[in-house]
PDB file of C-alpha atoms in Angstrom:
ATOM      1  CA  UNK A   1      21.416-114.074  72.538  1.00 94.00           C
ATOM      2  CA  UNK A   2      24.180-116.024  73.640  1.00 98.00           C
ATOM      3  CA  UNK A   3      25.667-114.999  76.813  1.00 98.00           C
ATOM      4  CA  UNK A   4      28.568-115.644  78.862  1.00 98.00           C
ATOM      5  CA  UNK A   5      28.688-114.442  82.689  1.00 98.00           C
ATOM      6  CA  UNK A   6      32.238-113.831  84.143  1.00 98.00           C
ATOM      7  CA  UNK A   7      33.062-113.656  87.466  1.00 98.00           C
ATOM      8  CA  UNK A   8      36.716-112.684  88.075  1.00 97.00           C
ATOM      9  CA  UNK A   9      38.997-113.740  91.133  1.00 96.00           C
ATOM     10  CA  UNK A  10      41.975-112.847  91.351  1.00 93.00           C
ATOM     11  CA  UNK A  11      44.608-114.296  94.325  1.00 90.00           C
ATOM     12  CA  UNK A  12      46.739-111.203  94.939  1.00 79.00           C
ATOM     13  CA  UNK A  13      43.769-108.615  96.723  1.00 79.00           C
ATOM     14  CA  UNK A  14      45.328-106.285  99.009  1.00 77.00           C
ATOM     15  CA  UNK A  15      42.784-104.241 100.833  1.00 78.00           C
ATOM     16  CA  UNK A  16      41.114-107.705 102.062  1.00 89.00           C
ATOM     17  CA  UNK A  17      43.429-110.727 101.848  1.00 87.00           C
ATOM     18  CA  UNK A  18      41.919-113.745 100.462  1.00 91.00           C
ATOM     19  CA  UNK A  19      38.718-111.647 100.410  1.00 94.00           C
ATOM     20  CA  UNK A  20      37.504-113.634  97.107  1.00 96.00           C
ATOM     21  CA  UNK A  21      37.737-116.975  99.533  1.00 96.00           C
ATOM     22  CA  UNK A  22      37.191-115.419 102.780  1.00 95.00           C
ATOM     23  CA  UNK A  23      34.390-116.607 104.875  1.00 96.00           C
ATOM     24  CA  UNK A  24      31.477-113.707 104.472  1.00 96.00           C
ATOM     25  CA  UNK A  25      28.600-115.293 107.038  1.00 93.00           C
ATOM     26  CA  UNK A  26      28.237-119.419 106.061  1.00 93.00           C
ATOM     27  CA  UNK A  27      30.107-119.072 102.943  1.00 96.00           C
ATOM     28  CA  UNK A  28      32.974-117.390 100.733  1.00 97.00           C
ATOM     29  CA  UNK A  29      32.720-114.311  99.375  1.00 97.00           C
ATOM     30  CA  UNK A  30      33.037-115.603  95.754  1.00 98.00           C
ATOM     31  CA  UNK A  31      29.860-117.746  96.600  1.00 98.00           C
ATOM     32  CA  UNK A  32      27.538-115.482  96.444  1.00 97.00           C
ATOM     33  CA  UNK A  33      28.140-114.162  93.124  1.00 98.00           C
ATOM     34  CA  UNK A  34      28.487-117.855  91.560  1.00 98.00           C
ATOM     35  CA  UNK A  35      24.829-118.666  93.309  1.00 97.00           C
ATOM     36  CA  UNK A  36      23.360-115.684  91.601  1.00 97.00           C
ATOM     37  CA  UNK A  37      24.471-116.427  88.560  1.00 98.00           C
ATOM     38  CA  UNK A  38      23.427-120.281  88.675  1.00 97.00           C
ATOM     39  CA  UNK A  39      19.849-118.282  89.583  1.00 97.00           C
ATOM     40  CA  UNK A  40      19.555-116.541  85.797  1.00 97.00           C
ATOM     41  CA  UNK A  41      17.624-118.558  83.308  1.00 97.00           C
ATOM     42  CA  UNK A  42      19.615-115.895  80.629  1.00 98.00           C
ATOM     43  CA  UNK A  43      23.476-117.123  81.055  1.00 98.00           C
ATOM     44  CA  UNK A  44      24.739-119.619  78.514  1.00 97.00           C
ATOM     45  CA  UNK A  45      27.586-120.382  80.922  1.00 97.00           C
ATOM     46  CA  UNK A  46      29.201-119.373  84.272  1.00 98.00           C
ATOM     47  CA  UNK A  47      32.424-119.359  84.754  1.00 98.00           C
ATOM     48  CA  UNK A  48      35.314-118.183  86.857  1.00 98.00           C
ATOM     49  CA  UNK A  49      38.610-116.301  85.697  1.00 98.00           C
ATOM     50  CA  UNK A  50      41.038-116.817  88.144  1.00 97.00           C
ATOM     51  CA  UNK A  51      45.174-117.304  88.727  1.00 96.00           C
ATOM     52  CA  UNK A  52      44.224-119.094  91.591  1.00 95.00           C
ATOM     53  CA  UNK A  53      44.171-122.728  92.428  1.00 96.00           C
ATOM     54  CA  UNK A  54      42.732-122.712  95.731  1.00 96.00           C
ATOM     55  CA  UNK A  55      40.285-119.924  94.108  1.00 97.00           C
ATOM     56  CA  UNK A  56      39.368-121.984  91.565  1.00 97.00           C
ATOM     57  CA  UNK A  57      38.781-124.768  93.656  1.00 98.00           C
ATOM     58  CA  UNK A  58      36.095-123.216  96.168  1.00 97.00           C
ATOM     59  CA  UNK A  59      34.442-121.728  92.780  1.00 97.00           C
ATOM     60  CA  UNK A  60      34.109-125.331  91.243  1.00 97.00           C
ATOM     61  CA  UNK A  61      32.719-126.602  94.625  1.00 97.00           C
ATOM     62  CA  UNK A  62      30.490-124.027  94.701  1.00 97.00           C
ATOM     63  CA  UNK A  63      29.372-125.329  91.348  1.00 95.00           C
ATOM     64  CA  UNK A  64      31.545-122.350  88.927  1.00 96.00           C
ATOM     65  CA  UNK A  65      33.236-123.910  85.748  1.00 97.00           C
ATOM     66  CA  UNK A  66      37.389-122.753  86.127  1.00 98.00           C
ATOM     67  CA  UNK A  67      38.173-123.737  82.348  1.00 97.00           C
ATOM     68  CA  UNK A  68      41.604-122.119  82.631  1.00 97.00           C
ATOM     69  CA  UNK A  69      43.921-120.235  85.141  1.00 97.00           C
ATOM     70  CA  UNK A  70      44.129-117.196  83.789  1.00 96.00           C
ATOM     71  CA  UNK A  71      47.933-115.875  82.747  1.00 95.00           C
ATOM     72  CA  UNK A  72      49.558-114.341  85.854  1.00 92.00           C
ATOM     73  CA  UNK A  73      50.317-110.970  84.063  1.00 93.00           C
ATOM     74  CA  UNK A  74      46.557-110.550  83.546  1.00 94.00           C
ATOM     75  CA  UNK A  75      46.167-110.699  87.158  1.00 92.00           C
ATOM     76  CA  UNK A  76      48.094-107.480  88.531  1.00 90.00           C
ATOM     77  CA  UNK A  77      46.477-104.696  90.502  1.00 86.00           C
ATOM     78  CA  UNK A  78      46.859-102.964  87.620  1.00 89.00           C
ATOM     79  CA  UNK A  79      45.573-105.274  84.747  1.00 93.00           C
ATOM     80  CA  UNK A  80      42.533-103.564  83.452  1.00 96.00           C
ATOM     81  CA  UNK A  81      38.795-105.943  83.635  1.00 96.00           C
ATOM     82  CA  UNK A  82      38.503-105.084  80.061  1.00 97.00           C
ATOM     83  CA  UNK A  83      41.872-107.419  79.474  1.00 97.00           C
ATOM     84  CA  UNK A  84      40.385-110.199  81.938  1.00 97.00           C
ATOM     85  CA  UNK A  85      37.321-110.504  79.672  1.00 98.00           C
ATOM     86  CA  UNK A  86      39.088-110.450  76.029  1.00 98.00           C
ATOM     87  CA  UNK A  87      41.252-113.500  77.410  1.00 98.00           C
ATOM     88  CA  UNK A  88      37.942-114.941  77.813  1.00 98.00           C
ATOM     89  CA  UNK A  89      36.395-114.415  74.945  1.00 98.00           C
ATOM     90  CA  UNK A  90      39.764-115.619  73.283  1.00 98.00           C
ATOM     91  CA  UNK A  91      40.011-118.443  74.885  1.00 98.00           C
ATOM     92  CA  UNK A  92      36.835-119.577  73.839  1.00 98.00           C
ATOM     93  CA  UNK A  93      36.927-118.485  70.093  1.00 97.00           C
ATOM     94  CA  UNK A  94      40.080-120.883  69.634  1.00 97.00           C
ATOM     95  CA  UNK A  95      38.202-123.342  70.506  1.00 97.00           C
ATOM     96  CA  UNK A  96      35.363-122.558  67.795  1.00 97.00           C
ATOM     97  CA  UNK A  97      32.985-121.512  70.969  1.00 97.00           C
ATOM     98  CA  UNK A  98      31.494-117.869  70.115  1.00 98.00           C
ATOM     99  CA  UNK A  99      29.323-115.547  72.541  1.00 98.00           C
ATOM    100  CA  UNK A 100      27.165-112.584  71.713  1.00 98.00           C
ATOM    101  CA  UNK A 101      27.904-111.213  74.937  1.00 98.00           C
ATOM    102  CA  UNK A 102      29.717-111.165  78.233  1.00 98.00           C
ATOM    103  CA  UNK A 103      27.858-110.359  81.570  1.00 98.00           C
ATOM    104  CA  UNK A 104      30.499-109.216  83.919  1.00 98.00           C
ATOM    105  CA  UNK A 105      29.772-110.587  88.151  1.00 98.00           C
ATOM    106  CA  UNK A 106      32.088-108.902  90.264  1.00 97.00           C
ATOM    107  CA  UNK A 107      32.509-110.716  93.449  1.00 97.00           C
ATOM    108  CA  UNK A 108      32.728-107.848  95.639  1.00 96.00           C
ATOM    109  CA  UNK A 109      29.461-106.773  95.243  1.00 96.00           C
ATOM    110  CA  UNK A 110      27.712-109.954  96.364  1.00 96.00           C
ATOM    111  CA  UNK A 111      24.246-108.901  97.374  1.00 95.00           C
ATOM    112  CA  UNK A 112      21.858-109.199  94.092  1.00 96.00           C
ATOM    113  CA  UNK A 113      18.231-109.946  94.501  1.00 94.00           C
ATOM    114  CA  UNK A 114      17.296-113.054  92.540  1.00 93.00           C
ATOM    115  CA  UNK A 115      16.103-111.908  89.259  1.00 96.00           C
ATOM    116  CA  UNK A 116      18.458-109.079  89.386  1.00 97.00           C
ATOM    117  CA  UNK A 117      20.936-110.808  86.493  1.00 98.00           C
ATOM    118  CA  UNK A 118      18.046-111.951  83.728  1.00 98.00           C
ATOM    119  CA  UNK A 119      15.791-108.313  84.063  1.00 98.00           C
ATOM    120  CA  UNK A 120      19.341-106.644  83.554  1.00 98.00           C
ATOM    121  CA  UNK A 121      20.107-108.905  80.397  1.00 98.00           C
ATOM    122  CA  UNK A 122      16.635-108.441  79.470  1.00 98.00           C
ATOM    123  CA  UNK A 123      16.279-104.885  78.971  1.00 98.00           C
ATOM    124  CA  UNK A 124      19.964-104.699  77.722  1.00 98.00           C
ATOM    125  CA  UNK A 125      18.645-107.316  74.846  1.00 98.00           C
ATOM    126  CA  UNK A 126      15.553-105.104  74.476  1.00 98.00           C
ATOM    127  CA  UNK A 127      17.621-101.859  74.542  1.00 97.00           C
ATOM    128  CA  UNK A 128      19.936-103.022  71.492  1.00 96.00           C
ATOM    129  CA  UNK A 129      22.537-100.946  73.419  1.00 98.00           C
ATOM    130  CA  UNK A 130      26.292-101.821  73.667  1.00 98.00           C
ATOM    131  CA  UNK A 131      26.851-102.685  76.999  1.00 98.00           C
ATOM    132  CA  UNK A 132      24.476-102.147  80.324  1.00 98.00           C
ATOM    133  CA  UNK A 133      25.668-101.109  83.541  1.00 98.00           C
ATOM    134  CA  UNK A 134      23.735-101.281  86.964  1.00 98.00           C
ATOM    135  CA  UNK A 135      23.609 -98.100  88.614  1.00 98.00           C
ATOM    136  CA  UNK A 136      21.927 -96.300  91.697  1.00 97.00           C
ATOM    137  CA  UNK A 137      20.975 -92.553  91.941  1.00 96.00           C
ATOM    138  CA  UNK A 138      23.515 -89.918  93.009  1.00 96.00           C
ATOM    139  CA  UNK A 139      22.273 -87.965  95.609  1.00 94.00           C
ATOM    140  CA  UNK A 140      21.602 -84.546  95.211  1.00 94.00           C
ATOM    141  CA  UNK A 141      23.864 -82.592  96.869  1.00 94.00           C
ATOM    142  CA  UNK A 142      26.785 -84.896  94.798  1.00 95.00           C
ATOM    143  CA  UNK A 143      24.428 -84.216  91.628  1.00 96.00           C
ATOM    144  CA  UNK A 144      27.357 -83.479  88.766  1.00 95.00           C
ATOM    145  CA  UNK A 145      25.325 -80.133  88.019  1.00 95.00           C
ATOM    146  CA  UNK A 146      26.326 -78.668  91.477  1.00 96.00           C
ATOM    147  CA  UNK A 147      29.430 -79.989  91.732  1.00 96.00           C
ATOM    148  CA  UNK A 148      32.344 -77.705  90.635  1.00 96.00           C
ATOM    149  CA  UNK A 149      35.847 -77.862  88.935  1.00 96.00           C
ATOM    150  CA  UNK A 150      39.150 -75.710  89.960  1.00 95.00           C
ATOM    151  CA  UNK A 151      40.630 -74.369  86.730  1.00 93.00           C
ATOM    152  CA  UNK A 152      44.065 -73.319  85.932  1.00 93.00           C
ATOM    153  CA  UNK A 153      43.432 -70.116  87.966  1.00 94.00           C
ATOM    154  CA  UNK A 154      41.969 -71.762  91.021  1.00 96.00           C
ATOM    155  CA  UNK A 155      38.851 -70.440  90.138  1.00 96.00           C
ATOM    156  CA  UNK A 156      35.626 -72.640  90.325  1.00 96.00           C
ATOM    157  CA  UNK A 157      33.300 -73.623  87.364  1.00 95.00           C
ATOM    158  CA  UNK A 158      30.305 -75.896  87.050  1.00 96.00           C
ATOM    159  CA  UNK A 159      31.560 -79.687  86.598  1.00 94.00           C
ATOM    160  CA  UNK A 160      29.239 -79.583  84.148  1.00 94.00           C
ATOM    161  CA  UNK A 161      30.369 -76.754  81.917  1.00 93.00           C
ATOM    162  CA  UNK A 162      26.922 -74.833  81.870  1.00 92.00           C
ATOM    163  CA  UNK A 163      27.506 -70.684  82.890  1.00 92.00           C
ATOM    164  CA  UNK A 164      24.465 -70.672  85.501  1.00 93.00           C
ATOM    165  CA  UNK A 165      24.016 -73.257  88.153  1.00 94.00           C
ATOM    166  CA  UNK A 166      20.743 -74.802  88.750  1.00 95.00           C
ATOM    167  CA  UNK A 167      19.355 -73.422  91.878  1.00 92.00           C
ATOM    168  CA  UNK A 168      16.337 -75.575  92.451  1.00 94.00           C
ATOM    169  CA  UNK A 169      16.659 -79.243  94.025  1.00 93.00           C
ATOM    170  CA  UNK A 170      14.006 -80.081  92.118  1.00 94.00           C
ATOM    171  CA  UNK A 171      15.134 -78.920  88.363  1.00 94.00           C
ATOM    172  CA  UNK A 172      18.068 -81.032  88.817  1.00 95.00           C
ATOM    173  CA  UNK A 173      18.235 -84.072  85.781  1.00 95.00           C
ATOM    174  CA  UNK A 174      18.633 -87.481  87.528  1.00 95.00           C
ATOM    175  CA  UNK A 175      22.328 -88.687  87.606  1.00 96.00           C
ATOM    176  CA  UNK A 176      23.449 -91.717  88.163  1.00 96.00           C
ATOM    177  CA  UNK A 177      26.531 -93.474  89.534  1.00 96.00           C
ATOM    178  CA  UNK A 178      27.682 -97.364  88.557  1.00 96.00           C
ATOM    179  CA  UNK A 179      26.993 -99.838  91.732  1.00 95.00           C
ATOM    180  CA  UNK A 180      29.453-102.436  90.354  1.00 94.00           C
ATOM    181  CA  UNK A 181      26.842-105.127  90.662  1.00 96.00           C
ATOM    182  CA  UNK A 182      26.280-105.982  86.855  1.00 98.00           C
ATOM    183  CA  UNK A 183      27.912-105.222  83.671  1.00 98.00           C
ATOM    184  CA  UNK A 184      26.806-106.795  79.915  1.00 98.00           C
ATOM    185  CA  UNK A 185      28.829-105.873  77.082  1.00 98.00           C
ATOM    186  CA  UNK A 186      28.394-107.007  73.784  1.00 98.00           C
ATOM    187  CA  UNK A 187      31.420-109.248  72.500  1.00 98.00           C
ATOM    188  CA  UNK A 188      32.095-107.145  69.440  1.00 98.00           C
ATOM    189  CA  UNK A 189      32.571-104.075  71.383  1.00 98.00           C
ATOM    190  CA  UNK A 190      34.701-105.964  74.531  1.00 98.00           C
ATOM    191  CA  UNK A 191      37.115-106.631  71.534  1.00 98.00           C
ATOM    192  CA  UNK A 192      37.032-103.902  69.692  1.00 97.00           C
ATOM    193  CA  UNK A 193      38.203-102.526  73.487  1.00 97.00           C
ATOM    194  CA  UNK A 194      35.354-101.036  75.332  1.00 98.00           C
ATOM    195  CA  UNK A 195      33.413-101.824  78.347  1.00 97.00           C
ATOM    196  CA  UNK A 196      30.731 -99.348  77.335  1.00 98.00           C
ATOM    197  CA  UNK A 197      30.201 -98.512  73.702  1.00 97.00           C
ATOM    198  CA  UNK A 198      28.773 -96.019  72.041  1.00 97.00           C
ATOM    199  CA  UNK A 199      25.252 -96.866  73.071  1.00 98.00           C
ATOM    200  CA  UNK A 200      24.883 -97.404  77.059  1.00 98.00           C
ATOM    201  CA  UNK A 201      21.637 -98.329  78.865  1.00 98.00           C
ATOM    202  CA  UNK A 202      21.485 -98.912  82.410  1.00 98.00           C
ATOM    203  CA  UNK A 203      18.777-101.167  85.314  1.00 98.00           C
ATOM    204  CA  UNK A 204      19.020 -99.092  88.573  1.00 96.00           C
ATOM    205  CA  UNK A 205      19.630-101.487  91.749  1.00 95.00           C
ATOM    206  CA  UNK A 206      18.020-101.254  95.297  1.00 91.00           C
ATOM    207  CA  UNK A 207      19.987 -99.011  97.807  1.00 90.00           C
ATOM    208  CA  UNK A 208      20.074-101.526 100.351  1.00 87.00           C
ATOM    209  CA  UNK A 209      21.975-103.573  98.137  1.00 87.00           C
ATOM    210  CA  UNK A 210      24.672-101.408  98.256  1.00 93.00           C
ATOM    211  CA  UNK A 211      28.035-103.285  99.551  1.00 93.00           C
ATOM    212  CA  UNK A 212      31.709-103.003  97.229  1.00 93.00           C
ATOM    213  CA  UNK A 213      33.718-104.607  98.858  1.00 94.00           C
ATOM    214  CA  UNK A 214      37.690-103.208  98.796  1.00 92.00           C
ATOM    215  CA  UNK A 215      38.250-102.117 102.760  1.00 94.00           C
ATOM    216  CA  UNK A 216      37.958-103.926 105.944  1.00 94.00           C
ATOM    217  CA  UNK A 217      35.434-101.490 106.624  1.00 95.00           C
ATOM    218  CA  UNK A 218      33.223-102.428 103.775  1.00 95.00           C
ATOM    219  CA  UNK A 219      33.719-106.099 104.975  1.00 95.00           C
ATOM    220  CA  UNK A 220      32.417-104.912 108.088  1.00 95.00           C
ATOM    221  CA  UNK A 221      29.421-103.249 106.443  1.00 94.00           C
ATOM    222  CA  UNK A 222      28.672-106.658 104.458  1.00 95.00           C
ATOM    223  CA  UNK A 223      28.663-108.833 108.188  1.00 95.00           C
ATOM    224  CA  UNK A 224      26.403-106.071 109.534  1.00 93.00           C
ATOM    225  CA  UNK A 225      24.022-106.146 105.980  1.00 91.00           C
ATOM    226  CA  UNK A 226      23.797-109.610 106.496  1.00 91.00           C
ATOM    227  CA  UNK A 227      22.772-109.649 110.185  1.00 88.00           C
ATOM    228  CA  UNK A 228      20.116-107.205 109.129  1.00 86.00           C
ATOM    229  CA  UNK A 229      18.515-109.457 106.359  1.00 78.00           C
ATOM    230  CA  UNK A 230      18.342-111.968 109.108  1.00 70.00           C
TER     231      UNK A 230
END
Protein backbone atom coordinates (compact mmCIF):
# COMPACT_ATOMS: atom_id res chain seq x y z
CA UNK A 1 0.00 0.00 0.00
CA UNK A 2 1.05 3.22 -1.08
CA UNK A 3 1.16 5.80 1.50
CA UNK A 4 1.56 9.37 1.86
CA UNK A 5 2.33 11.00 5.44
CA UNK A 6 1.20 14.69 5.88
CA UNK A 7 2.31 16.87 8.28
CA UNK A 8 0.46 20.23 8.25
CA UNK A 9 1.88 23.76 9.32
CA UNK A 10 0.16 26.35 9.14
CA UNK A 11 1.74 30.22 9.82
CA UNK A 12 -1.25 31.91 11.46
CA UNK A 13 -1.39 29.70 15.17
CA UNK A 14 -2.78 31.75 17.81
CA UNK A 15 -2.62 30.02 21.12
CA UNK A 16 1.35 29.60 20.54
CA UNK A 17 2.82 32.00 17.97
CA UNK A 18 5.16 30.50 15.60
CA UNK A 19 4.63 27.34 17.70
CA UNK A 20 5.14 25.09 14.38
CA UNK A 21 8.87 26.88 14.23
CA UNK A 22 9.33 27.61 17.77
CA UNK A 23 12.31 26.25 19.49
CA UNK A 24 10.87 23.07 21.70
CA UNK A 25 14.41 21.91 23.58
CA UNK A 26 17.40 21.77 20.55
CA UNK A 27 14.97 21.97 17.83
CA UNK A 28 11.53 23.27 16.29
CA UNK A 29 8.52 21.98 17.10
CA UNK A 30 7.75 20.84 13.50
CA UNK A 31 11.04 18.73 13.82
CA UNK A 32 10.01 16.27 15.68
CA UNK A 33 7.18 15.13 13.73
CA UNK A 34 9.29 15.29 10.31
CA UNK A 35 12.11 12.96 12.23
CA UNK A 36 9.46 10.46 13.07
CA UNK A 37 8.23 10.19 10.00
CA UNK A 38 11.77 9.89 8.16
CA UNK A 39 11.91 6.84 11.04
CA UNK A 40 8.86 4.64 9.24
CA UNK A 41 10.03 2.12 6.73
CA UNK A 42 5.90 2.29 5.65
CA UNK A 43 5.66 6.07 4.15
CA UNK A 44 6.01 6.42 0.41
CA UNK A 45 6.69 10.12 0.98
CA UNK A 46 6.84 12.89 3.66
CA UNK A 47 5.86 15.95 3.10
CA UNK A 48 4.82 19.26 4.55
CA UNK A 49 1.55 21.38 3.80
CA UNK A 50 2.20 24.69 4.67
CA UNK A 51 1.33 28.67 3.64
CA UNK A 52 4.46 29.37 5.07
CA UNK A 53 7.78 30.24 3.63
CA UNK A 54 9.85 30.44 6.58
CA UNK A 55 7.76 27.14 7.65
CA UNK A 56 8.57 25.51 4.79
CA UNK A 57 12.00 26.33 4.95
CA UNK A 58 12.92 24.85 8.54
CA UNK A 59 10.76 21.66 7.28
CA UNK A 60 13.05 21.22 4.13
CA UNK A 61 16.17 21.69 6.38
CA UNK A 62 14.96 19.37 8.57
CA UNK A 63 14.86 17.08 5.58
CA UNK A 64 10.53 17.48 4.82
CA UNK A 65 9.67 17.79 1.00
CA UNK A 66 7.38 21.45 0.76
CA UNK A 67 6.12 20.60 -2.92
CA UNK A 68 3.68 23.52 -2.76
CA UNK A 69 2.48 26.40 -0.43
CA UNK A 70 -0.67 25.53 0.24
CA UNK A 71 -3.63 28.23 -0.90
CA UNK A 72 -4.02 30.82 1.89
CA UNK A 73 -7.84 30.19 2.25
CA UNK A 74 -7.02 26.57 3.18
CA UNK A 75 -5.07 27.86 5.97
CA UNK A 76 -7.73 29.70 8.32
CA UNK A 77 -8.45 28.74 11.90
CA UNK A 78 -11.32 27.53 10.59
CA UNK A 79 -10.33 25.46 7.43
CA UNK A 80 -11.18 21.94 8.31
CA UNK A 81 -7.80 19.08 8.15
CA UNK A 82 -10.05 17.10 6.00
CA UNK A 83 -9.70 20.16 3.23
CA UNK A 84 -5.76 20.36 3.94
CA UNK A 85 -5.44 16.69 2.92
CA UNK A 86 -7.84 16.62 -0.34
CA UNK A 87 -5.55 19.60 -1.67
CA UNK A 88 -2.97 17.07 -1.24
CA UNK A 89 -4.16 14.34 -2.68
CA UNK A 90 -5.22 16.76 -5.62
CA UNK A 91 -2.30 18.11 -6.10
CA UNK A 92 -0.69 15.01 -6.63
CA UNK A 93 -3.35 13.26 -8.89
CA UNK A 94 -2.81 16.19 -11.54
CA UNK A 95 0.27 15.29 -11.75
CA UNK A 96 -0.58 11.46 -12.55
CA UNK A 97 0.95 10.62 -8.83
CA UNK A 98 -1.82 8.38 -6.95
CA UNK A 99 -1.75 7.20 -3.13
CA UNK A 100 -3.71 4.48 -1.43
CA UNK A 101 -3.58 6.37 1.61
CA UNK A 102 -2.76 9.43 3.63
CA UNK A 103 -1.16 9.16 7.18
CA UNK A 104 -1.96 12.37 8.88
CA UNK A 105 1.38 13.82 11.53
CA UNK A 106 0.16 16.56 13.44
CA UNK A 107 2.94 18.62 14.71
CA UNK A 108 1.58 19.36 17.97
CA UNK A 109 1.74 16.14 19.24
CA UNK A 110 5.47 15.57 18.76
CA UNK A 111 6.38 12.80 21.14
CA UNK A 112 5.98 9.28 19.15
CA UNK A 113 8.11 6.37 20.08
CA UNK A 114 10.04 5.13 17.06
CA UNK A 115 8.03 2.45 15.56
CA UNK A 116 4.95 4.16 16.61
CA UNK A 117 4.07 5.31 12.68
CA UNK A 118 4.77 1.70 10.75
CA UNK A 119 2.84 -0.68 13.75
CA UNK A 120 -0.06 1.98 13.30
CA UNK A 121 0.00 1.58 9.37
CA UNK A 122 0.48 -1.97 9.93
CA UNK A 123 -2.47 -3.03 11.70
CA UNK A 124 -4.57 -0.36 9.79
CA UNK A 125 -3.32 -2.42 6.46
CA UNK A 126 -4.12 -5.64 8.35
CA UNK A 127 -7.47 -4.27 9.68
CA UNK A 128 -8.81 -3.42 6.01
CA UNK A 129 -10.55 -0.57 7.93
CA UNK A 130 -11.12 2.99 6.53
CA UNK A 131 -9.08 5.09 8.41
CA UNK A 132 -7.08 4.40 11.95
CA UNK A 133 -6.86 6.73 14.66
CA UNK A 134 -4.40 6.58 17.73
CA UNK A 135 -6.14 6.73 20.87
CA UNK A 136 -5.52 6.35 24.75
CA UNK A 137 -8.07 5.06 27.37
CA UNK A 138 -10.63 7.39 28.97
CA UNK A 139 -10.52 7.16 32.45
CA UNK A 140 -13.20 5.88 34.31
CA UNK A 141 -14.84 8.33 36.05
CA UNK A 142 -15.04 10.33 32.30
CA UNK A 143 -16.19 6.73 30.95
CA UNK A 144 -19.20 7.93 28.34
CA UNK A 145 -21.48 5.31 30.29
CA UNK A 146 -21.42 7.51 33.49
CA UNK A 147 -21.39 10.56 32.02
CA UNK A 148 -24.81 12.31 31.66
CA UNK A 149 -26.78 14.66 29.26
CA UNK A 150 -29.26 17.72 30.33
CA UNK A 151 -32.39 17.38 28.21
CA UNK A 152 -34.88 19.90 27.22
CA UNK A 153 -36.27 19.77 30.80
CA UNK A 154 -32.98 20.09 32.61
CA UNK A 155 -33.29 16.75 33.60
CA UNK A 156 -30.24 14.31 33.40
CA UNK A 157 -29.97 11.08 31.24
CA UNK A 158 -27.18 8.64 30.56
CA UNK A 159 -24.82 10.11 27.66
CA UNK A 160 -25.18 6.95 26.52
CA UNK A 161 -28.91 6.53 26.12
CA UNK A 162 -29.20 3.19 28.19
CA UNK A 163 -32.27 3.54 31.19
CA UNK A 164 -29.93 2.02 34.07
CA UNK A 165 -26.45 3.19 34.74
CA UNK A 166 -23.72 0.80 35.25
CA UNK A 167 -22.86 0.76 38.83
CA UNK A 168 -19.74 -1.33 38.90
CA UNK A 169 -16.18 0.20 37.89
CA UNK A 170 -15.41 -2.86 36.72
CA UNK A 171 -18.51 -3.72 34.19
CA UNK A 172 -17.69 -0.61 32.47
CA UNK A 173 -16.73 -1.36 28.35
CA UNK A 174 -13.33 0.27 27.60
CA UNK A 175 -13.69 3.75 25.90
CA UNK A 176 -11.42 5.44 24.25
CA UNK A 177 -10.51 9.03 23.40
CA UNK A 178 -8.27 10.19 20.07
CA UNK A 179 -4.55 11.37 21.27
CA UNK A 180 -4.02 13.31 18.01
CA UNK A 181 -0.74 11.54 17.44
CA UNK A 182 -1.62 9.47 14.20
CA UNK A 183 -4.32 9.38 11.74
CA UNK A 184 -4.40 6.96 8.28
CA UNK A 185 -7.22 7.35 6.06
CA UNK A 186 -7.68 5.66 3.02
CA UNK A 187 -7.60 8.09 -0.13
CA UNK A 188 -10.97 7.01 -1.45
CA UNK A 189 -12.71 7.84 1.67
CA UNK A 190 -10.51 11.41 2.37
CA UNK A 191 -12.27 12.30 -1.00
CA UNK A 192 -15.29 11.00 -0.81
CA UNK A 193 -15.06 13.52 2.54
CA UNK A 194 -14.34 11.61 5.64
CA UNK A 195 -11.58 11.36 8.04
CA UNK A 196 -13.04 8.17 9.48
CA UNK A 197 -15.21 5.96 7.34
CA UNK A 198 -17.46 3.59 7.92
CA UNK A 199 -14.99 1.06 9.23
CA UNK A 200 -12.56 2.60 12.07
CA UNK A 201 -9.77 0.68 13.86
CA UNK A 202 -7.59 2.21 16.27
CA UNK A 203 -3.42 1.45 17.97
CA UNK A 204 -3.66 2.81 21.59
CA UNK A 205 -0.48 5.12 22.46
CA UNK A 206 1.58 5.25 25.77
CA UNK A 207 0.22 7.77 28.41
CA UNK A 208 3.40 9.35 28.88
CA UNK A 209 3.30 10.35 25.45
CA UNK A 210 0.62 12.46 26.02
CA UNK A 211 1.48 16.28 24.95
CA UNK A 212 -1.19 18.45 22.28
CA UNK A 213 0.11 21.19 22.02
CA UNK A 214 -2.51 24.46 21.63
CA UNK A 215 -1.75 26.56 25.13
CA UNK A 216 1.30 27.99 26.60
CA UNK A 217 0.60 25.70 29.25
CA UNK A 218 0.84 22.62 27.17
CA UNK A 219 4.16 24.14 25.83
CA UNK A 220 5.15 24.20 29.27
CA UNK A 221 4.15 20.58 29.84
CA UNK A 222 6.24 19.54 26.57
CA UNK A 223 9.73 21.52 28.17
CA UNK A 224 8.98 19.71 31.44
CA UNK A 225 8.27 16.04 29.37
CA UNK A 226 11.37 16.58 27.83
CA UNK A 227 13.51 17.33 30.92
CA UNK A 228 12.04 14.15 32.29
CA UNK A 229 13.15 11.84 29.34
CA UNK A 230 16.51 13.28 30.04
Amino acid sequence: MRIIGVIPARGGSKGVPGKNIKLLGDKPLIAYSIQSAKKSNLLAQIIVSTDSEEIAKVAQDWGAEVPFLRPKDLAEDTTPTLKVLQHVLDFYQVRGIFFDAVCLLQPTSPFREDDFIDNAIQKFINSGADALVSVLPVPHEYNPHWTFESDENDFLRIATGEEKIISRRQELPMAYHRDGAVYITKSEIIKEGSLYGNRLTYIANHPENYINIDTPEDWKKAQEHLKTKQ
